Backbone as a ProteinNet text record, in pm:
[ID]
protein_1_A
[PRIMARY]
MQASQPIVNISTYKFITLDDTAELRPRLLQKCLDLELKGTILLAPEGINMFLAGSRAAIDGFFSWFRADPRFADIVPKESFSEHQPFRRMLVRLKKEIITMKHPLVRPEEGRAPFVRPADLKRWLDRGHDDEGKPVVLMDTRNDYEVDVGTFDQVIDYRISKFSEFPDIVAKHKDELNDKTIVTFCTGGIRCEKAAIYMQNVGYQRVYQLEGGILKYFEEVGGDHYTGDCFVFDHRTALNPQLEETETVQCFACRAVVTPREQLSPLYVAGKSCPHCAKAAQAA
[TERTIARY]
15347.9	15417.3	15317.5	15326.2	15232.8	15263.7	15157.5	15175.4	15228.2	15314.7	15368.9	15260	15271.5	15173.6	15195.7	15088.3	15105.2	15168.5	15234	15289.1	15175.9	15169.3	15070.2	15132.4	15065.6	15111.3	15017.1	15072.7	14987.4	15030.5	14933.6	14962.1	14872.7	14927.6	14849.2	14923	14852.9	14913.9	14831.5	14891.2	14816.7	14880.5	14798	14843.2	14834.3	14948.5	14955.3	15088.5	15087.8	15211.3	15310.3	15428.6	15534.8	15657.8	15697.5	15817.2	15934.1	15917.9	16022.7	16059.2	16054.6	16080.4	16221.2	16319.2	16456.3	16467.9	16390.9	16392.7	16310	16201	16115.6	16184.4	16264.2	16321.6	16397.5	16497.8	16571	16485.9	16386.9	16299.8	16214	16155.7	16073.6	16156.6	16275.2	16360.7	16400.4	16441.6	16486	16372.2	16252.3	16138.5	16107.2	16108.8	16080.6	16188	16314.2	16421.9	16409.8	16373.2	16356.9	16248.1	16142.8	16029.9	16047	16161.6	16191.3	16089.4	16041.7	15954.2	16038.6	15981.2	16045.9	15945	15996.9	15908.9	15967.6	15879.9	15922.2	15829.2	15887.8	15812.7	15865.2	15776.1	15811.1	15765.3	15855.3	15824.1	15847.2	15753.2	15765.2	15695.1	15720.2	15650.1	15498.6	15445.5	15300.9	15243.3	15329.1	15271.4	15358	15293.8	15361.8	15289	15367.2	15313.7	15389.9	15317.7	15382.1	15340.8	15439.5	15417.9	15506.5	15444.5	15520.3	15470.4	15558	15519.6	15596.5	15527	15589.1	15486.4	15521.1	15429.7	15313.6	15206.4	15091.4	15132.3	15212.8	15255.1	15339.6	15426	15512.6	15432.6	15339	15256.1	15173.2	15110.3	15029.4	15115.7	15235.5	15325.2	15369	15394.8	15435.5	15324.8	15201.1	15094	15053.3	15069.5	15046.5	15143.9	15268.7	15371.1	15347.5	15319.1	15306.4	15189.2	15076.9	14957.5	14967.1	15071	15091.4	15124.2	15171.8	15190.6	15053.4	14999.2	14862.7	14839.4	14942.8	14926.1	14885.1	14917.6	14892.4	14791.2	14723.1	14632.3	14515.8	14478.4	14360.9	14397	14521.7	14561.9	14507.8	14443.3	14389.6	14448.5	14537.3	14600.3	14509.1	14533.1	14469.2	14559.9	14500.2	14577.9	14553.8	14658.2	14647.8	14751.6	14751	14836	14913.2	15029.7	15111	15185.4	15230.4	15302.7	15450	15497.5	15639.2	15652.1	15766.9	15795.5	15815.7	15730.7	15740.9	15845.4	15906.9	16010.3	16145.5	16251.2	16386.3	16456.9	16413.4	16480.7	16385	16433.2	16352.6	16413.2	16333	16379	16285.9	16342.2	16264.7	16328.9	16254.1	16310.4	16246.3	16327.6	16279.1	16254.8	16135.1	16096.9	16038.3	16029.7	15962.5	15811.3	15758.4	15616.3	15603.3	15496.3	15477.3	15416.8	15357.6	15319.6	15343.6	15432.3	15482.4	15382.4	15335.4	15243.7	15299.9	15386.9	15449.7	15348.8	15245.8	15149.6	15135	15221.6	15225.2	15097.6	15012	14887.2	14780.9	14803.8	14712.3	14753.1	14672.7	14707.2	14589.4	14587.4	14476	14451.6	14556	14537.2	14437.2	14427.9	14341.1	14196.9	14169	14032.4	14029.1	13965	13957.5	13846.6	13859.9	13747.1	13645.7	13519.4	13421.1	13467.4	13431.7	13468.8	13345.1	13359.9	13254	13309.6	13232.4	13275.5	13258.2	13338.5	13330.9	13190	13114.1	12979.7	12888.7	12904.9	12822.4	12863.1	12995.1	13038.4	12984	12989.1	12934.3	12786	12713.2	12570.9	12549.3	12629.7	12619.3	12646.6	12752.6	12788.9	12684.9	12625.5	12516.8	12399.8	12368.2	12254.1	12286.5	12414.8	12453.3	12446.6	12424.3	12418.5	12434.6	12461.9	12475.7	12338.5	12335.7	12208.7	12120.9	12178	12101.1	12070.7	12101.6	12069.1	12170.9	12286.1	12389	12478.9	12521.1	12612.8	12744.9	12800.1	12924.6	13038.8	13146.7	13266.6	13381.1	13447.5	13561.8	13690.1	13779.5	13904.1	14021.5	14106	14223.4	14337.5	14389.2	14497.6	14635.3	14640.4	14767	14847.2	14970.6	15056.9	15014.1	15050.7	15001.7	15032.6	15153.2	15188.2	15106.3	15061	14973.7	14834.5	14784.1	14652.1	14647	14756.9	14760.3	14741.2	14768.6	14750.2	14602.3	14526.2	14383.8	14326.3	14197.3	14131.8	13980.4	13905.8	13760.6	13715.9	13598.4	13542.2	13504.2	13515.8	13475.3	13535	13666.1	13738	13805.7	13827.1	13912.2	14055.7	14143.1	14284.6	14365.9	14433.3	14506.5	14648.2	14683.8	14813.6	14930.4	14924	15034.4	15147.6	15269.7	15384.7	15432	15383.7	15412.5	15302.6	15276.5	15161	15170.9	15292.4	15307.1	15254.8	15228.3	15168.6	15017.1	14957.2	14811.8	14747.4	14797.5	14727.9	14706.4	14809.9	14795.6	14698.5	14704.5	14617.6	14471.5	14444.1	14305	14243.1	14323.4	14270.4	14218.1	14278.3	14238.7	14104.7	14057.6	13935.9	13816.6	13828.2	13724.7	13589.9	13588.3	13461.2	13381.4	13448.9	13377.7	13323.7	13364.8	13324.5	13237.2	13213.2	13151.2	13003.3	12939.2	12799.5	12787.5	12902.3	12904.3	12961.4	12935.5	12996.5	13126.2	13238.6	13369.6	13413.7	13457.3	13515.5	13659.8	13754.3	13895.2	13932.9	14030	14073.8	14219.5	14280	14417.4	14431.1	14552.2	14572.6	14516	14560.2	14520	14456.9	14441	14372.7	14458	14590.1	14674.5	14679	14687.9	14694.9	14562.9	14450.7	14322.8	14285.9	14349.9	14332.3	14374.6	14493.3	14543.2	14471.8	14444.2	14381.3	14246.3	14163.2	14028.2	14032.3	14123.8	14135.7	14179.2	14278.7	14324.7	14212.3	14134.2	14025.6	13921.2	13893.6	13804.2	13863.5	13993.1	14059.5	14054.1	14052.4	14050.2	13909.3	13808.1	13671.7	13581.7	13626.7	13536.5	13425.3	13302.2	13187.4	13153	13162.6	13121.3	13232.2	13320.8	13432.1	13445.2	13462.4	13479	13608.5	13655.3	13765.2	13711.1	13762.3	13721.4	13792	13718	13774.7	13854.1	13983.1	14067.6	14118.2	14079.2	14130.3	14083.2	14152.2	14114.6	14123.4	14227.2	14246.2	14131.7	14082	13967.9	13841.6	13827.6	13713.6	13715.6	13832.3	13844.7	13805.3	13856.4	13833.4	13685.4	13614	13475.9	13371	13395.8	13290.7	13339	13469.5	13519.1	13554.6	13540.4	13587.8	13480.9	13357.6	13252.5	13290.6	13268.2	13295.7	13445.8	13526.9	13672.6	13724.1	13817	13875.3	14025.8	14075.9	14218.9	14255.5	14382	14435.6	14477.2	14534.9	14579.3	14729.3	14801.6	14946.1	14975	15074.8	15117.6	15268.4	15317	15458.4	15541.8	15537.2	15626.6	15651.3	15719.2	15760.8	15649	15527.7	15413.5	15367.5	15393.4	15361.7	15212.9	15125	14982.1	14898.8	14781.2	14684.8	14554.2	14486.5	14354.7	14246.9	14120.2	14015.2	13996.3	14054.3	14052	14173.9	14250	14371.2	14477.8	14481.2	14580.2	14684.6	14808.3	14916	14888.8	14920.4	14899.4	15033.9	15027.8	15149.7	15214	15153.9	15211.9	15346.1	15444	15575.9	15617.2	15726.5	15782.7	15918.9	15944.9	16069.9	16187.1	16290.8	16409.6	16480.9	16477.2	16553.9	16483.7	16358.1	16289.4	16181.9	16153.1	16055.3	15911.1	15888.8	15752	15682.3	15549.4	15470.1	15453.2	15479.7	15473.9	15366.4	15261.9	15149.6	15187.5	15110.3	15138.2	15141.6	15052	15051.9	15182	15227.7	15351.5	15473.1	15463.8	15574.9	15593.5	15493.8	15505.6	15585.1	15608.5	15681.2	15827.9	15887.8	16031.7	16116.8	16055.1	16128	16139.1	16067.7	16073.9	16180.4	16278.8	16382.8	16385.4	16343.4	16331.3	16461.1	16447.9	16563.4	16649.7	16611.4	16696.1	16620.9	16507.7	16440	16296.6	16219	16078.2	16033	15909.2	15861.1	15861.7	15844.2	15845.5	15985	16086.7	16224.9	16246.1	16193.4	16208.5	16140.5	16018.8	15946.7	16023.6	16077.5	16153.6	16278.6	16342.6	16462	16428.4	16312.3	16271.2	16236.1	16179.3	16136.8	16255.7	16364.8	16481.5	16550.1
1909.8	2020.1	2100.4	2232.2	2317.2	2313.5	2299.5	2294.9	2428.5	2423	2545.9	2620.7	2751.9	2834.7	2827	2826.6	2819.4	2946.2	2928.7	3042.1	3110.6	3242.1	3319.6	3361.9	3326.9	3363.4	3468.7	3579.8	3685	3717.6	3760	3817.2	3938.8	4042.9	4163.5	4249	4342	4433.6	4560.9	4663.9	4786.1	4857.2	4893.8	4977.2	5122.5	5187.1	5326.2	5382.6	5506.3	5567.5	5583.3	5525.3	5534.9	5597.8	5713.3	5778.7	5770.1	5686.9	5674.3	5528.3	5446.8	5304	5278.2	5357	5336.5	5364	5460.1	5492.2	5391.5	5343.1	5246.7	5112.6	5072.5	4937.8	4907	4988.1	4950.7	4958.4	5047.1	5057.7	4932.5	4887.9	4767.6	4644.9	4635.5	4520.2	4514.7	4627.2	4627.2	4593.5	4645.9	4616	4466.5	4407.3	4264	4181.6	4220.5	4148.7	4161.2	4280.8	4301.5	4210.4	4184.8	4102.2	3955.2	3922.2	3784.6	3732.3	3820.4	3780.7	3736.1	3646.4	3605.6	3616.6	3630.4	3641.8	3735.4	3792.4	3881.2	4001.6	4119.1	4241.2	4298.1	4327.7	4391	4535.8	4626.1	4769	4817.4	4895.1	4950.4	5086.3	5167	5294.8	5280.9	5161.9	5141.9	5086	5047.8	4997.6	4898.8	4817.2	4723.4	4589.3	4480.7	4345.2	4269.4	4204.4	4148.4	4004.6	3922.3	3786.4	3771.3	3759	3751.8	3637.2	3584.6	3478.3	3494.6	3469.2	3478.4	3452.8	3484.1	3463.6	3561.5	3528.5	3619	3756.9	3759.6	3887.2	3967.2	3898.1	3966.4	4024.6	3945.7	3995.2	4115.4	4104.6	4215.3	4338.4	4314.6	4426.7	4495.5	4416.3	4476.6	4564.5	4513.1	4590.9	4710.7	4704.2	4821.4	4932.5	4894.9	4991.2	5035.8	4941.5	4968.8	5062.1	5040.6	5120.8	5261.7	5289	5426.2	5520.1	5464.7	5540.8	5554.4	5674.8	5692.5	5625	5608.6	5545.7	5399	5337.1	5194.6	5165.2	5268.8	5252.2	5158.6	5144.5	5063.8	4923.3	4884.2	4751.2	4643.8	4542.8	4430.3	4301.9	4233.9	4113.7	3991.9	3898.4	3767.1	3676.3	3592.1	3509.2	3360.7	3282.3	3137.8	3094.9	2968.3	2923.5	2798.3	2781.3	2662.7	2625.2	2501.5	2454.2	2491.4	2532.4	2567.6	2694.8	2756.7	2879	2843	2895.3	2855.3	2933.5	3034.8	3111.9	3088.8	3100.4	3076.2	3204.6	3318.1	3444	3559.6	3678.2	3798.7	3885.3	3914.3	3994.1	4112.4	4228.3	4343.6	4387.9	4377.2	4400.4	4521	4594.7	4704.3	4650.4	4677.5	4625	4737.4	4713.9	4808.6	4801.4	4679.9	4658.2	4555.5	4564.5	4462.6	4336.1	4346.7	4230	4267.7	4195.3	4238.5	4212.1	4321.5	4311.4	4381.5	4480.5	4559	4642.4	4690.7	4783.4	4900.1	5000.7	5108.3	5190.9	5185.9	5263.5	5194.3	5068.8	4998.9	5036.3	5123.6	5178.4	5159.1	5049.2	5022.7	5132.6	5206.4	5314.5	5418.6	5436.6	5539.2	5492.7	5369.8	5319.8	5171.8	5095.2	4951	4915.1	4798.5	4739.6	4692.6	4672.9	4620.5	4487.4	4459.9	4333.1	4259.7	4129.8	4047.1	3980.8	3984.5	3922.8	3770.8	3695.5	3549	3492.2	3542.5	3488.4	3511.8	3627.1	3657	3571.1	3548.1	3460.4	3319.2	3269.2	3136.1	3131.1	3235.4	3239.7	3237.3	3313.6	3312.4	3172.5	3108.2	2976.1	2871.9	2886.1	2795.1	2805.4	2927.9	2951	2923.6	2941.3	2927.3	3057.1	3169.6	3300.3	3410	3532.9	3644.7	3700.5	3812.6	3867.7	3922.2	3941.2	3988.9	3876.3	3753.7	3638.5	3605.1	3673.3	3646.4	3531.2	3447.8	3338.1	3391.5	3323.2	3365.4	3277.2	3341.7	3270.8	3310.6	3211.3	3235.1	3229.3	3326.1	3333	3332.8	3231.2	3216.8	3300.1	3393.8	3480.5	3432.9	3313.9	3264.2	3187.8	3157	3080	2933.7	2866.1	2729.8	2633	2640.9	2545.6	2568.6	2692.4	2720.9	2662.8	2679.8	2628.6	2477.5	2410.3	2263.7	2209.8	2289	2246.6	2247.4	2336.5	2345.9	2475.1	2473.1	2593	2572.9	2675.1	2664.5	2571.5	2516.7	2428.6	2508.3	2447.1	2506.2	2645.6	2650.9	2778.1	2797.3	2922.6	2953.9	2964.9	2885	2881.4	2892.5	3006.2	3029.6	2971.1	2898.2	2830.2	2926.7	3038.4	3133.4	3087.9	3120.9	3085.6	3203	3323.6	3442	3545.2	3628.6	3717.5	3818.8	3854.5	3952.3	3898.1	3766.6	3709.9	3730.6	3757	3762.8	3869.1	3994.1	4097.3	4060.8	4015.7	3985.2	3870	3768.8	3652.5	3689.4	3761.7	3791.3	3888.4	3975.9	4070.3	3997.2	3883.5	3807.9	3737.4	3721.7	3643.6	3730.2	3860.7	3952	3925.5	3911.4	3900.7	3776.5	3667	3543.8	3543.1	3640.6	3642	3761.5	3850.8	3977.5	3968.9	3855.3	3841.1	3775.5	3758.8	3690.6	3781.5	3743.7	3811.2	3739	3808.5	3749.5	3783.7	3683.5	3706.2	3657.9	3751.7	3715.6	3683	3592.7	3559.2	3516	3519.4	3474.2	3429.9	3415.6	3362.3	3455	3581.1	3673.9	3801.9	3818.2	3935.3	4031.7	4025.5	4129	4121.7	4001.8	3991.4	4028.5	3983.6	4014.6	4162.2	4234.4	4379.9	4440.3	4403	4455.9	4393.2	4263.6	4193.5	4253.2	4277.2	4328.1	4469	4552.7	4688.5	4682.9	4600.6	4588.4	4540.7	4443.3	4391.4	4498.9	4582	4695.8	4788.6	4813.4	4906.5	4859.8	4727	4676.3	4642.5	4677.2	4668.9	4562.5	4486.1	4390.9	4467.4	4422.9	4496.9	4465.4	4338.1	4298	4212.8	4277.5	4205.8	4246.8	4146.5	4166.3	4100.9	4138.9	4069.2	4005.5	3888.1	3821.6	3889.4	3951.8	4024	3929.2	3957.7	3877.5	3748.5	3716.2	3598.8	3466.6	3360.1	3225.1	3210.4	3265.7	3247.9	3311.4	3425.6	3487.5	3405.8	3349.5	3261.9	3141.8	3077.7	2964.6	3007.7	3122.4	3170.3	3193.6	3249.1	3292.1	3188.9	3109.3	3016.2	2872.7	2846.4	2710	2674.2	2547.1	2498.7	2467.7	2515.3	2489.9	2544.2	2463.9	2498.4	2507.1	2451.9	2453.6	2310.9	2273.5	2139.9	2150.7	2078.8	2080	2177.2	2217.9	2308.2	2439.6	2527.9	2657.5	2671.2	2689.1	2710.8	2841.1	2838.8	2960.2	2973.2	3096.9	3122.8	3121	3010	2988.2	2838.9	2794.8	2654.9	2559.3	2611.3	2521.2	2466.5	2538	2503.4	2512.7	2451.8	2455	2446.1	2512.4	2508.1	2450.3	2373.2	2321.5	2423.9	2398.1	2495.9	2527	2445.3	2475.2	2558.5	2603.8	2684.2	2608.5	2476.4	2390.1	2348.4	2334.8	2289.3	2147.6	2120.5	1987.7	1917.6	1795.7	1719.2	1752.8	1843.1	1884.9	1953.8	1927.3	1988.7	2047.7	2121.1	2174.9	2111.8	2064.7	1997.4	2093.2	2050	2132.5	2159.5	2063.4	2074.6	2159.6	2122.4	2190.7	2287.9	2291.9	2382.3	2347.2	2232.8	2190.1	2150.5	2161.4	2117.4	1965.9	1897.2	1751	1709.3	1646.5	1605.7	1484.4	1455.7	1334	1207.9	1195.9	1078.1	1071	1185	1186.8	1155.5	1184.6	1156.2	1006	924.9	779.7	719.8	798.8	750.3	724.7	620.7	597.5	709.2	791.8	903.9	1022.7	1015.6	1125	1095.2	1182.3	1174.4	1309.8	1314.1	1440.9	1520.2	1645.6	1733.4	1717.2	1621.8	1595.7	1598.2	1524.7	1512.4	1467.3	1471.8	1433.3	1384.7	1334.9	1289.8	1400.2	1524.5	1634.6	1655.2	1632.9	1639.5	1535.8	1415.8	1308.4	1341.6	1397.6	1434.8	1540.6	1638.1	1745.5	1689.4	1592.3	1532.4	1454	1384.9	1308.4	1399.4	1515.9	1608.9	1685.3	1691.7	1769.5	1702.7
13873.8	13805.9	13722.5	13731.2	13657.7	13508	13427.2	13281.9	13231.5	13131.6	13073.8	12999	12996.9	12928.3	12777.4	12698.9	12553.8	12497.3	12385	12311.6	12235.4	12241.9	12168.2	12035.4	11924.9	11791.1	11734.9	11689.9	11633.8	11491.2	11412.7	11281.1	11263.8	11205.5	11180.1	11078.8	11019.7	10923.4	10917.9	10861.6	10834.6	10717.4	10620.4	10510.3	10554.8	10568.2	10611.4	10564.6	10517	10470.3	10585.2	10568.3	10669.3	10604.5	10654.7	10601.9	10699.6	10803.6	10904.9	10929.8	10825.4	10844.2	10897.8	10852.3	10899.3	11048.8	11099.4	11242	11321.9	11262.6	11331.6	11350.4	11253.5	11254.9	11383.8	11425	11547	11673.1	11676.7	11793.7	11808.4	11697.7	11701.7	11737.5	11676.9	11702.7	11850.2	11906	12045.1	12140.1	12112.4	12198.8	12195.6	12078.4	12067.5	12138.6	12123.7	12190.8	12342.5	12389.2	12533.2	12590.2	12510.4	12554.5	12518.1	12457.7	12415.3	12315.1	12229.2	12120	12001.2	11919.7	11795.1	11681.7	11560.8	11445.1	11341.5	11260	11151.7	11143.8	11130.7	11103.3	10972.3	10879.9	10753.2	10755.8	10720.2	10713.6	10570.8	10519.6	10385.2	10382.8	10280.9	10272.1	10273.3	10234.7	10230.8	10360.6	10459.2	10582.8	10657.2	10742.7	10830.9	10828.8	10833.7	10836.2	10944.6	11037.8	11155.5	11181.9	11219	11268.4	11391.5	11507.6	11631.9	11718.4	11803.3	11896	12026.5	12136.9	12268.1	12376.2	12497.8	12609	12602.7	12673.7	12679.7	12730.2	12835.5	12892.7	12794.8	12719.6	12624.4	12508.2	12455.1	12345.6	12390.6	12507	12557.4	12584.8	12637.1	12663.9	12536.9	12432.9	12305.9	12249.2	12246.7	12185.4	12270.2	12398.6	12482.8	12444.3	12421.4	12378.5	12233.8	12145.7	12003	11973.8	12039.8	12013.7	12071	12146.8	12193.8	12077.7	11967.3	11843.9	11778.4	11764.4	11711.2	11577	11498.8	11367.8	11379.2	11491.1	11508.4	11618.9	11666.1	11780.5	11750	11621.8	11587	11539.6	11548.3	11502.4	11596.2	11538.5	11615.6	11557.5	11629.5	11574.7	11580.2	11488.6	11494.9	11577.6	11661.3	11752.7	11729.9	11750.7	11763.4	11866.6	11903.9	12013.5	11974	12032	12006.9	12134.9	12139.1	12256.4	12251.5	12134.2	12121.1	12039.1	12046.7	11971.7	11824	11733.6	11593.3	11513	11572.3	11504	11571.7	11493.7	11546.8	11587.6	11533.5	11564.9	11543.4	11573.7	11557.5	11447.6	11344.6	11230.9	11208.6	11179.6	11132.8	11002.1	10893.7	10761.2	10693.2	10618.8	10535.1	10395	10340.5	10209.3	10123.7	9993.9	9905.4	9921.9	9945.1	9969.7	10081.1	10160.4	10263.7	10204.3	10086	10007.3	9861.2	9794.6	9664.5	9553.4	9490.3	9377.2	9254.4	9277.8	9170.8	9093.1	9164	9106.2	9203.1	9192.6	9291.3	9300.2	9197.6	9203.4	9288.9	9327	9417.8	9560	9622.6	9753.9	9849.9	9925	10016.5	10118.9	10155.5	10252.8	10203.6	10071.5	10015.4	9999.9	10033.1	10025.2	9994.2	10081.2	10062.9	9964.5	9905.5	9834.2	9937.9	9901.1	9996.3	10054.1	10177.7	10239.5	10286.5	10302.3	10357.7	10482.8	10589.5	10715.1	10706.4	10783.4	10776.4	10794.1	10891.6	10914.9	10795.4	10729.7	10612.5	10493.3	10477.9	10369.2	10390	10511.9	10538.5	10503.1	10538.2	10507.4	10356.3	10282.3	10136.8	10081.5	10134.8	10084.4	10122.5	10240.3	10279.4	10181.1	10140.4	10051.8	9905.8	9870.1	9730.2	9652.1	9720.2	9652.8	9757.5	9711.6	9804	9840	9910.4	9958.2	9846.2	9728.1	9612.9	9515.1	9555.4	9471.6	9365.7	9365.2	9264.8	9309.1	9215.1	9250.2	9303.7	9402.7	9467.6	9419.5	9377.7	9333.8	9426.2	9484.1	9570.4	9488.3	9509.7	9434.5	9531.1	9521	9607.9	9550.1	9629	9580.8	9626.9	9688.7	9742.6	9637.2	9672.1	9583.4	9579.3	9471.5	9447.6	9562.1	9618.7	9724.9	9851.1	9874.7	9988.2	9964.3	9842.9	9807.6	9823.5	9791.1	9796.4	9938.3	10039	10177.8	10215.6	10153.8	10181.8	10128.3	10093.4	10042.7	10051.4	10015.1	10013.2	9900.9	9917.2	9815.9	9691.6	9575.2	9446.9	9429	9441.1	9437.7	9302.4	9264.9	9150.3	9199.5	9141.4	9178.9	9050.8	9031	8907.4	8910.4	9015.9	9026	9007.7	9075	9065.9	9158.5	9121	9204.1	9288.6	9255.4	9335.8	9309.6	9409.8	9404.3	9290.1	9249.8	9141.6	9008.5	8998.4	8877.2	8872.8	8986.6	8996.7	8906.4	8902.8	8824.3	8678.1	8610.3	8468.2	8444.7	8530	8512.1	8535.6	8644.2	8677.9	8578	8518.8	8419.8	8296.1	8263.3	8144.5	8161	8285.4	8309.8	8350.8	8335	8382.7	8316.8	8186	8114.8	8155.4	8183.5	8216.5	8359.5	8440.3	8581.5	8619.3	8525.2	8563	8598.4	8577	8617.9	8755.4	8823.7	8952.8	9061.8	9187.1	9300.5	9334.9	9327.8	9352.3	9494.1	9568.3	9700.6	9695.7	9707.4	9712.6	9856.8	9872.3	10007.7	10006.4	10124.5	10143.6	10288.8	10337.9	10473	10580	10578	10683.4	10635.6	10504.1	10451.7	10373.4	10386.7	10328.3	10175.6	10119.5	9973.5	9908.2	9969.3	9905	9920.7	10013.2	10017.8	9884.2	9839	9712.1	9593.1	9601.7	9489.6	9454.8	9556.8	9531.2	9472.8	9521.7	9466.8	9321.6	9292	9154.1	9063	9108.9	9027	9000	9097.1	9073.5	8968.5	8979	8886.9	8742.1	8720.4	8582.3	8535.6	8617	8567.8	8625.2	8723.7	8788.5	8859.6	8843.2	8893.4	9038.4	9078.2	9213.4	9273.8	9347.3	9408	9554.5	9640.2	9783.7	9828.4	9946.1	10011.9	10139.7	10172.7	10296.3	10412.4	10499.8	10612.7	10703.2	10719.6	10806.7	10747.6	10624.3	10556.8	10616.3	10576.4	10619.2	10770.8	10831.3	10975.4	11054.7	11009	11077.2	11054.7	10934.8	10905.5	10999.1	11012.4	11105.5	11247.2	11289.3	11426	11453.2	11354.8	11379.7	11341.6	11237.4	11193.1	11175.1	11192.9	11179.2	11036.7	11001.6	10872.4	10770.2	10790.3	10692.7	10555.5	10451.9	10312.5	10282.8	10371.1	10353.6	10366.6	10279.4	10284.1	10306.3	10408	10436.2	10546	10545.8	10647.4	10581.9	10660.4	10608.4	10629.5	10521.2	10528.6	10601.6	10691	10760.7	10747.9	10755	10728.1	10855.7	10925.4	11038.3	11048.2	11150.9	11156.2	11195.6	11214.1	11231.4	11096.8	10989.1	10850.2	10818	10899.2	10866.7	10993.5	10989.3	11098.9	11048	11133	11096.4	11131.2	11098.6	11128.3	11276.6	11364.1	11507.9	11547.9	11447.1	11465.3	11544.3	11522.3	11585.9	11482.7	11527.7	11440.2	11392.3	11266.5	11209.4	11187.8	11131.6	11107.2	10972.4	10897.1	10769.3	10794.1	10706.3	10719.9	10585.7	10587.3	10464.2	10441.4	10319.6	10287.1	10301.8	10372.1	10392.8	10261	10168.3	10044.3	9939.5	9905.4	9794.2	9840.1	9971.2	10031.7	9997.2	9933.6	9904.9	10034.8	10035.6	10149.2	10141.4	10252.3	10255.9	10355.7	10305.5	10389.5	10474.6	10579.7	10658.6	10574.1	10475.2	10387.6	10307.1	10254.6	10176.5	10263.5	10393.2	10484.7	10506	10469.5	10480.2	10364.4	10260.3	10143.2	10177.5	10120.2	10140	10080.8	9996.4	9936.6	10031.9	10143.8	10240.7	10345.5	10353.2	10456.4	10525.5	10649.8	10722.6	10716.4	10676.5	10670.1	10547.1	10456	10339.7	10207.3	10197.7	10068.6	10089	9979.8	9985.6	9848.9	9835.7	9703.3	9599.5	9639.9	9542.7	9486	9568.2	9518.4	9407.8	9432.1	9334.9	9203.3	9211.1	9089	9012.3	9084.3	9018.3	8949.7	9013.6	8956.1	8829.4	8829.7	8712	8595.8	8627.9	8522.1	8462.3	8536.7	8490	8370.7
[MASK]
++++++++++++++++++++++++++++++++++++++++++++++++++++++++++++++++++++++++++++++++++++++++++++++++++++++++++++++++++++++++++++++++++++++++++++++++++++++++++++++++++++++++++++++++++++++++++++++++++++++++++++++++++++++++++++++++++++++++++++++++++++++++++++++++++++++++++++++++++++++++++++

């Protein structure tokens, strides 16, 4: 019997002014349904953010159609593969922002902060400094539960619970970091697009964003200088540096990330509870 073809999972985004989101929504939804794709597309006046999964032919067919719109002709998705469909349905949602920061003056479409490519970041980390000899500091812009699944070594993690907390926290630490080269990063690049611009706006002197985020780093250079896996927003929960699904799961009850080791606990009941639920109950 011929082996089934793997599911292609893509993520991509673009910051671009969209004044027709209400008209785009039903067109995008119908095209995805016609191709039997599943996932989530977010539309906002500032741009589009997409997570889709389906067959190779369906993904290629969607992007052939999608790129016919000149506004999206340059979109290049990041890809990974799975043996099963990681999404349960197809959603296209209208939002105020494609990544919520609540700082409307931060507009990536009008100009990005400088970026560093994965291979160059690895080279900097191998050496212990950037090309000008300055120490490199990595700053995780993700939420705390995502960081707990895995992150770069010797990283700054402000333990935020939502991205809108990031601006106030990072502004308070500017003076202690201004003699260093800061590289912001996130899962796929979208959060650090806004983070790096905001940091420039409040006076950070040397700040970069990691081009394509952790997933692009995994794709191009592997897992060097990274410990653990990368949380993803679908039912795979986490990917390793080989972009393979791991045994990490998310608790149905409290939504905490539950590692394989934590799943061995008697407090873990699939679909019902986990050790994090127990800790929360004790603290209440």
